[in-house]
């Protein structure tokens, strides 16, 4: 029968969804960092859900990496908790609360924040390594400064990249040769978002072609392989299969979904560089392409 609120849904959730497995307030404080934020006054903020125990302002804590190494120790200077769409300062948070904690400068995503008596980290999935790299530098073309850009120097670029590193843990930024910076990330999309953001912030940049990062495992050179899922109409299926096969892709699955053909490939990351524009032209803008490492 019609209702005027969501009480029926909430009652159903309470009845059928298991109670979250959190520790008690008397257990030692433990929390896995899931996100980072930065505040100009507080410094680095580590965000996560309190796994067990309580944390309050002034508590002594330390950060533990996935291998059990203690990275740093410190005191909690602020505890922030979400109330609706805003964060409010609280004096204490307990198991099950999602909080932001200030007081540590080196802790990052996947690290365990815990009270001093805790020595073992909470098991979690490590951050995937970067797969693509580019070189970034100042705009040294004859048209420098003529396109409305105002951030033109190496110092400004370095300052912006240092700011990005504070919260974007999937990016790895190193100093390259001369005035260049090597930026390594999780694919073209992530690097493209950074470049477009900087362009809108009035930066003028010179960017190298992307290159794929290889790894050595057990004496063998390994390259990143991505799962590519393509949804296309019948008339474009053959050309997509042909193009991805030429790029060293392997067709693993093909089926019909909602009137379109779904193709599942495994393709090396280097084979996907520059493919999006070609794919859009081949499918006349009707195809859908997703890929994940």
PDB file of C-alpha atoms in Angstrom, residues 103-258:
ATOM      1  CA  UNK A 103      47.894  14.915  13.494  1.00  0.00           C
ATOM      2  CA  UNK A 104      49.891  12.715  11.104  1.00  0.00           C
ATOM      3  CA  UNK A 105      51.793  13.905   8.040  1.00  0.00           C
ATOM      4  CA  UNK A 106      53.075  10.690   6.405  1.00  0.00           C
ATOM      5  CA  UNK A 107      50.067   8.350   6.718  1.00  0.00           C
ATOM      6  CA  UNK A 108      48.433   7.440   3.419  1.00  0.00           C
ATOM      7  CA  UNK A 109      45.708   5.263   1.931  1.00  0.00           C
ATOM      8  CA  UNK A 110      45.797   1.563   3.053  1.00  0.00           C
ATOM      9  CA  UNK A 111      47.819   2.450   6.188  1.00  0.00           C
ATOM     10  CA  UNK A 112      46.447   1.549   9.597  1.00  0.00           C
ATOM     11  CA  UNK A 113      46.046   4.326  12.161  1.00  0.00           C
ATOM     12  CA  UNK A 114      46.018   2.877  15.651  1.00  0.00           C
ATOM     13  CA  UNK A 115      46.771   3.481  19.302  1.00  0.00           C
ATOM     14  CA  UNK A 116      50.326   2.802  20.486  1.00  0.00           C
ATOM     15  CA  UNK A 117      49.678  -0.727  21.792  1.00  0.00           C
ATOM     16  CA  UNK A 118      48.565  -1.959  18.335  1.00  0.00           C
ATOM     17  CA  UNK A 119      51.464  -3.387  16.298  1.00  0.00           C
ATOM     18  CA  UNK A 120      49.685  -5.326  13.534  1.00  0.00           C
ATOM     19  CA  UNK A 121      48.063  -3.599  10.520  1.00  0.00           C
ATOM     20  CA  UNK A 122      44.533  -4.265   9.320  1.00  0.00           C
ATOM     21  CA  UNK A 123      44.615  -6.320   6.127  1.00  0.00           C
ATOM     22  CA  UNK A 124      43.436  -4.399   3.092  1.00  0.00           C
ATOM     23  CA  UNK A 125      44.014  -4.234  -0.665  1.00  0.00           C
ATOM     24  CA  UNK A 126      47.173  -2.318  -1.647  1.00  0.00           C
ATOM     25  CA  UNK A 127      47.109   0.514  -4.164  1.00  0.00           C
ATOM     26  CA  UNK A 128      47.727  -0.704  -7.708  1.00  0.00           C
ATOM     27  CA  UNK A 129      51.006   0.510  -9.228  1.00  0.00           C
ATOM     28  CA  UNK A 130      50.963   3.133 -12.021  1.00  0.00           C
ATOM     29  CA  UNK A 131      50.780   1.886 -15.609  1.00  0.00           C
ATOM     30  CA  UNK A 132      51.409   4.975 -17.762  1.00  0.00           C
ATOM     31  CA  UNK A 133      53.885   7.852 -17.513  1.00  0.00           C
ATOM     32  CA  UNK A 134      54.309  11.231 -19.188  1.00  0.00           C
ATOM     33  CA  UNK A 135      56.866  14.051 -19.012  1.00  0.00           C
ATOM     34  CA  UNK A 136      55.492  17.468 -18.115  1.00  0.00           C
ATOM     35  CA  UNK A 137      57.288  20.796 -18.510  1.00  0.00           C
ATOM     36  CA  UNK A 138      56.853  24.472 -19.242  1.00  0.00           C
ATOM     37  CA  UNK A 139      55.474  25.628 -22.566  1.00  0.00           C
ATOM     38  CA  UNK A 140      58.607  26.518 -24.542  1.00  0.00           C
ATOM     39  CA  UNK A 141      56.907  27.056 -27.915  1.00  0.00           C
ATOM     40  CA  UNK A 142      56.900  30.404 -29.776  1.00  0.00           C
ATOM     41  CA  UNK A 143      53.238  30.829 -28.753  1.00  0.00           C
ATOM     42  CA  UNK A 144      54.044  30.781 -25.035  1.00  0.00           C
ATOM     43  CA  UNK A 145      51.740  33.120 -23.084  1.00  0.00           C
ATOM     44  CA  UNK A 146      49.588  34.010 -26.101  1.00  0.00           C
ATOM     45  CA  UNK A 147      46.681  31.698 -25.295  1.00  0.00           C
ATOM     46  CA  UNK A 148      45.579  33.380 -22.072  1.00  0.00           C
ATOM     47  CA  UNK A 149      47.741  31.283 -19.757  1.00  0.00           C
ATOM     48  CA  UNK A 150      49.169  32.935 -16.647  1.00  0.00           C
ATOM     49  CA  UNK A 151      51.014  30.049 -14.942  1.00  0.00           C
ATOM     50  CA  UNK A 152      54.097  29.710 -17.143  1.00  0.00           C
ATOM     51  CA  UNK A 153      57.054  28.886 -14.897  1.00  0.00           C
ATOM     52  CA  UNK A 154      58.579  25.676 -13.577  1.00  0.00           C
ATOM     53  CA  UNK A 155      58.133  26.877 -10.005  1.00  0.00           C
ATOM     54  CA  UNK A 156      54.375  27.291 -10.506  1.00  0.00           C
ATOM     55  CA  UNK A 157      54.083  23.827 -12.073  1.00  0.00           C
ATOM     56  CA  UNK A 158      56.051  22.254  -9.201  1.00  0.00           C
ATOM     57  CA  UNK A 159      53.857  24.008  -6.642  1.00  0.00           C
ATOM     58  CA  UNK A 160      50.708  22.711  -8.355  1.00  0.00           C
ATOM     59  CA  UNK A 161      52.040  19.146  -8.589  1.00  0.00           C
ATOM     60  CA  UNK A 162      53.084  19.180  -4.926  1.00  0.00           C
ATOM     61  CA  UNK A 163      49.538  20.219  -4.052  1.00  0.00           C
ATOM     62  CA  UNK A 164      48.139  17.358  -6.170  1.00  0.00           C
ATOM     63  CA  UNK A 165      50.325  14.824  -4.359  1.00  0.00           C
ATOM     64  CA  UNK A 166      48.758  15.744  -1.025  1.00  0.00           C
ATOM     65  CA  UNK A 167      45.459  14.036  -1.911  1.00  0.00           C
ATOM     66  CA  UNK A 168      45.986  12.010  -5.108  1.00  0.00           C
ATOM     67  CA  UNK A 169      47.750   8.885  -3.867  1.00  0.00           C
ATOM     68  CA  UNK A 170      47.496   7.035  -7.209  1.00  0.00           C
ATOM     69  CA  UNK A 171      49.837   9.544  -8.857  1.00  0.00           C
ATOM     70  CA  UNK A 172      53.609   9.274  -8.578  1.00  0.00           C
ATOM     71  CA  UNK A 173      55.484  12.487  -9.395  1.00  0.00           C
ATOM     72  CA  UNK A 174      59.268  12.606  -9.812  1.00  0.00           C
ATOM     73  CA  UNK A 175      61.724  15.232 -11.005  1.00  0.00           C
ATOM     74  CA  UNK A 176      62.816  14.542 -14.567  1.00  0.00           C
ATOM     75  CA  UNK A 177      65.656  15.928 -16.620  1.00  0.00           C
ATOM     76  CA  UNK A 178      66.069  19.689 -16.620  1.00  0.00           C
ATOM     77  CA  UNK A 179      62.791  21.461 -15.895  1.00  0.00           C
ATOM     78  CA  UNK A 180      60.617  18.422 -16.617  1.00  0.00           C
ATOM     79  CA  UNK A 181      58.542  16.324 -14.223  1.00  0.00           C
ATOM     80  CA  UNK A 182      57.752  12.629 -14.690  1.00  0.00           C
ATOM     81  CA  UNK A 183      54.140  11.866 -13.772  1.00  0.00           C
ATOM     82  CA  UNK A 184      53.046   8.240 -13.451  1.00  0.00           C
ATOM     83  CA  UNK A 185      49.383   7.298 -13.094  1.00  0.00           C
ATOM     84  CA  UNK A 186      46.693   4.685 -13.592  1.00  0.00           C
ATOM     85  CA  UNK A 187      46.057   5.141 -17.300  1.00  0.00           C
ATOM     86  CA  UNK A 188      45.335   7.879 -19.803  1.00  0.00           C
ATOM     87  CA  UNK A 189      42.122   9.000 -18.108  1.00  0.00           C
ATOM     88  CA  UNK A 190      43.711   9.895 -14.784  1.00  0.00           C
ATOM     89  CA  UNK A 191      46.574  11.777 -16.441  1.00  0.00           C
ATOM     90  CA  UNK A 192      44.152  13.470 -18.828  1.00  0.00           C
ATOM     91  CA  UNK A 193      41.998  14.721 -15.942  1.00  0.00           C
ATOM     92  CA  UNK A 194      45.052  16.253 -14.259  1.00  0.00           C
ATOM     93  CA  UNK A 195      46.173  17.976 -17.463  1.00  0.00           C
ATOM     94  CA  UNK A 196      42.701  19.335 -18.221  1.00  0.00           C
ATOM     95  CA  UNK A 197      42.340  20.622 -14.652  1.00  0.00           C
ATOM     96  CA  UNK A 198      45.672  22.411 -14.888  1.00  0.00           C
ATOM     97  CA  UNK A 199      44.736  23.866 -18.288  1.00  0.00           C
ATOM     98  CA  UNK A 200      41.557  25.339 -16.789  1.00  0.00           C
ATOM     99  CA  UNK A 201      43.686  26.806 -14.011  1.00  0.00           C
ATOM    100  CA  UNK A 202      45.589  28.832 -16.668  1.00  0.00           C
ATOM    101  CA  UNK A 203      48.679  26.592 -16.823  1.00  0.00           C
ATOM    102  CA  UNK A 204      50.524  26.297 -20.118  1.00  0.00           C
ATOM    103  CA  UNK A 205      52.366  22.994 -20.452  1.00  0.00           C
ATOM    104  CA  UNK A 206      54.392  20.863 -22.799  1.00  0.00           C
ATOM    105  CA  UNK A 207      53.486  17.182 -22.556  1.00  0.00           C
ATOM    106  CA  UNK A 208      55.317  14.160 -23.946  1.00  0.00           C
ATOM    107  CA  UNK A 209      53.556  11.178 -25.548  1.00  0.00           C
ATOM    108  CA  UNK A 210      52.504   8.635 -22.896  1.00  0.00           C
ATOM    109  CA  UNK A 211      54.601   5.540 -22.336  1.00  0.00           C
ATOM    110  CA  UNK A 212      53.637   2.291 -20.636  1.00  0.00           C
ATOM    111  CA  UNK A 213      55.516   1.225 -17.505  1.00  0.00           C
ATOM    112  CA  UNK A 214      56.904  -2.313 -17.435  1.00  0.00           C
ATOM    113  CA  UNK A 215      57.849  -4.305 -14.349  1.00  0.00           C
ATOM    114  CA  UNK A 216      60.364  -7.065 -13.665  1.00  0.00           C
ATOM    115  CA  UNK A 217      58.962 -10.107 -11.838  1.00  0.00           C
ATOM    116  CA  UNK A 218      61.042 -13.233 -11.308  1.00  0.00           C
ATOM    117  CA  UNK A 219      63.396 -12.176 -14.088  1.00  0.00           C
ATOM    118  CA  UNK A 220      60.577 -11.648 -16.607  1.00  0.00           C
ATOM    119  CA  UNK A 221      59.415  -8.365 -18.075  1.00  0.00           C
ATOM    120  CA  UNK A 222      55.712  -7.840 -17.323  1.00  0.00           C
ATOM    121  CA  UNK A 223      53.368  -5.267 -18.872  1.00  0.00           C
ATOM    122  CA  UNK A 224      49.947  -4.064 -17.677  1.00  0.00           C
ATOM    123  CA  UNK A 225      46.977  -5.861 -19.247  1.00  0.00           C
ATOM    124  CA  UNK A 226      43.502  -4.333 -19.109  1.00  0.00           C
ATOM    125  CA  UNK A 227      40.033  -5.813 -19.452  1.00  0.00           C
ATOM    126  CA  UNK A 228      38.154  -3.932 -22.169  1.00  0.00           C
ATOM    127  CA  UNK A 229      34.349  -4.100 -22.393  1.00  0.00           C
ATOM    128  CA  UNK A 230      32.789  -2.782 -25.601  1.00  0.00           C
ATOM    129  CA  UNK A 231      29.069  -2.390 -26.390  1.00  0.00           C
ATOM    130  CA  UNK A 232      28.470  -1.828 -30.136  1.00  0.00           C
ATOM    131  CA  UNK A 233      25.815  -2.336 -32.808  1.00  0.00           C
ATOM    132  CA  UNK A 234      26.068  -5.286 -35.201  1.00  0.00           C
ATOM    133  CA  UNK A 235      27.312  -3.193 -38.103  1.00  0.00           C
ATOM    134  CA  UNK A 236      30.387  -2.019 -36.162  1.00  0.00           C
ATOM    135  CA  UNK A 237      31.291  -5.285 -34.431  1.00  0.00           C
ATOM    136  CA  UNK A 238      33.714  -6.545 -37.091  1.00  0.00           C
ATOM    137  CA  UNK A 239      35.695  -3.327 -37.324  1.00  0.00           C
ATOM    138  CA  UNK A 240      36.081  -3.105 -33.510  1.00  0.00           C
ATOM    139  CA  UNK A 241      37.280  -6.716 -33.309  1.00  0.00           C
ATOM    140  CA  UNK A 242      39.727  -6.078 -36.147  1.00  0.00           C
ATOM    141  CA  UNK A 243      41.134  -2.879 -34.616  1.00  0.00           C
ATOM    142  CA  UNK A 244      41.601  -4.337 -31.118  1.00  0.00           C
ATOM    143  CA  UNK A 245      43.135  -7.531 -32.515  1.00  0.00           C
ATOM    144  CA  UNK A 246      45.711  -5.445 -34.377  1.00  0.00           C
ATOM    145  CA  UNK A 247      46.494  -3.802 -31.029  1.00  0.00           C
ATOM    146  CA  UNK A 248      47.362  -7.219 -29.502  1.00  0.00           C
ATOM    147  CA  UNK A 249      43.937  -7.669 -27.911  1.00  0.00           C
ATOM    148  CA  UNK A 250      42.382 -11.078 -27.268  1.00  0.00           C
ATOM    149  CA  UNK A 251      38.612 -11.544 -27.552  1.00  0.00           C
ATOM    150  CA  UNK A 252      37.461 -13.464 -24.451  1.00  0.00           C
ATOM    151  CA  UNK A 253      33.660 -13.166 -24.603  1.00  0.00           C
ATOM    152  CA  UNK A 254      30.900 -12.036 -26.954  1.00  0.00           C
ATOM    153  CA  UNK A 255      27.178 -11.844 -26.184  1.00  0.00           C
ATOM    154  CA  UNK A 256      23.989  -9.868 -26.863  1.00  0.00           C
ATOM    155  CA  UNK A 257      22.831  -7.316 -24.271  1.00  0.00           C
ATOM    156  CA  UNK A 258      19.912  -4.920 -24.849  1.00  0.00           C
TER     157      UNK A 258
END
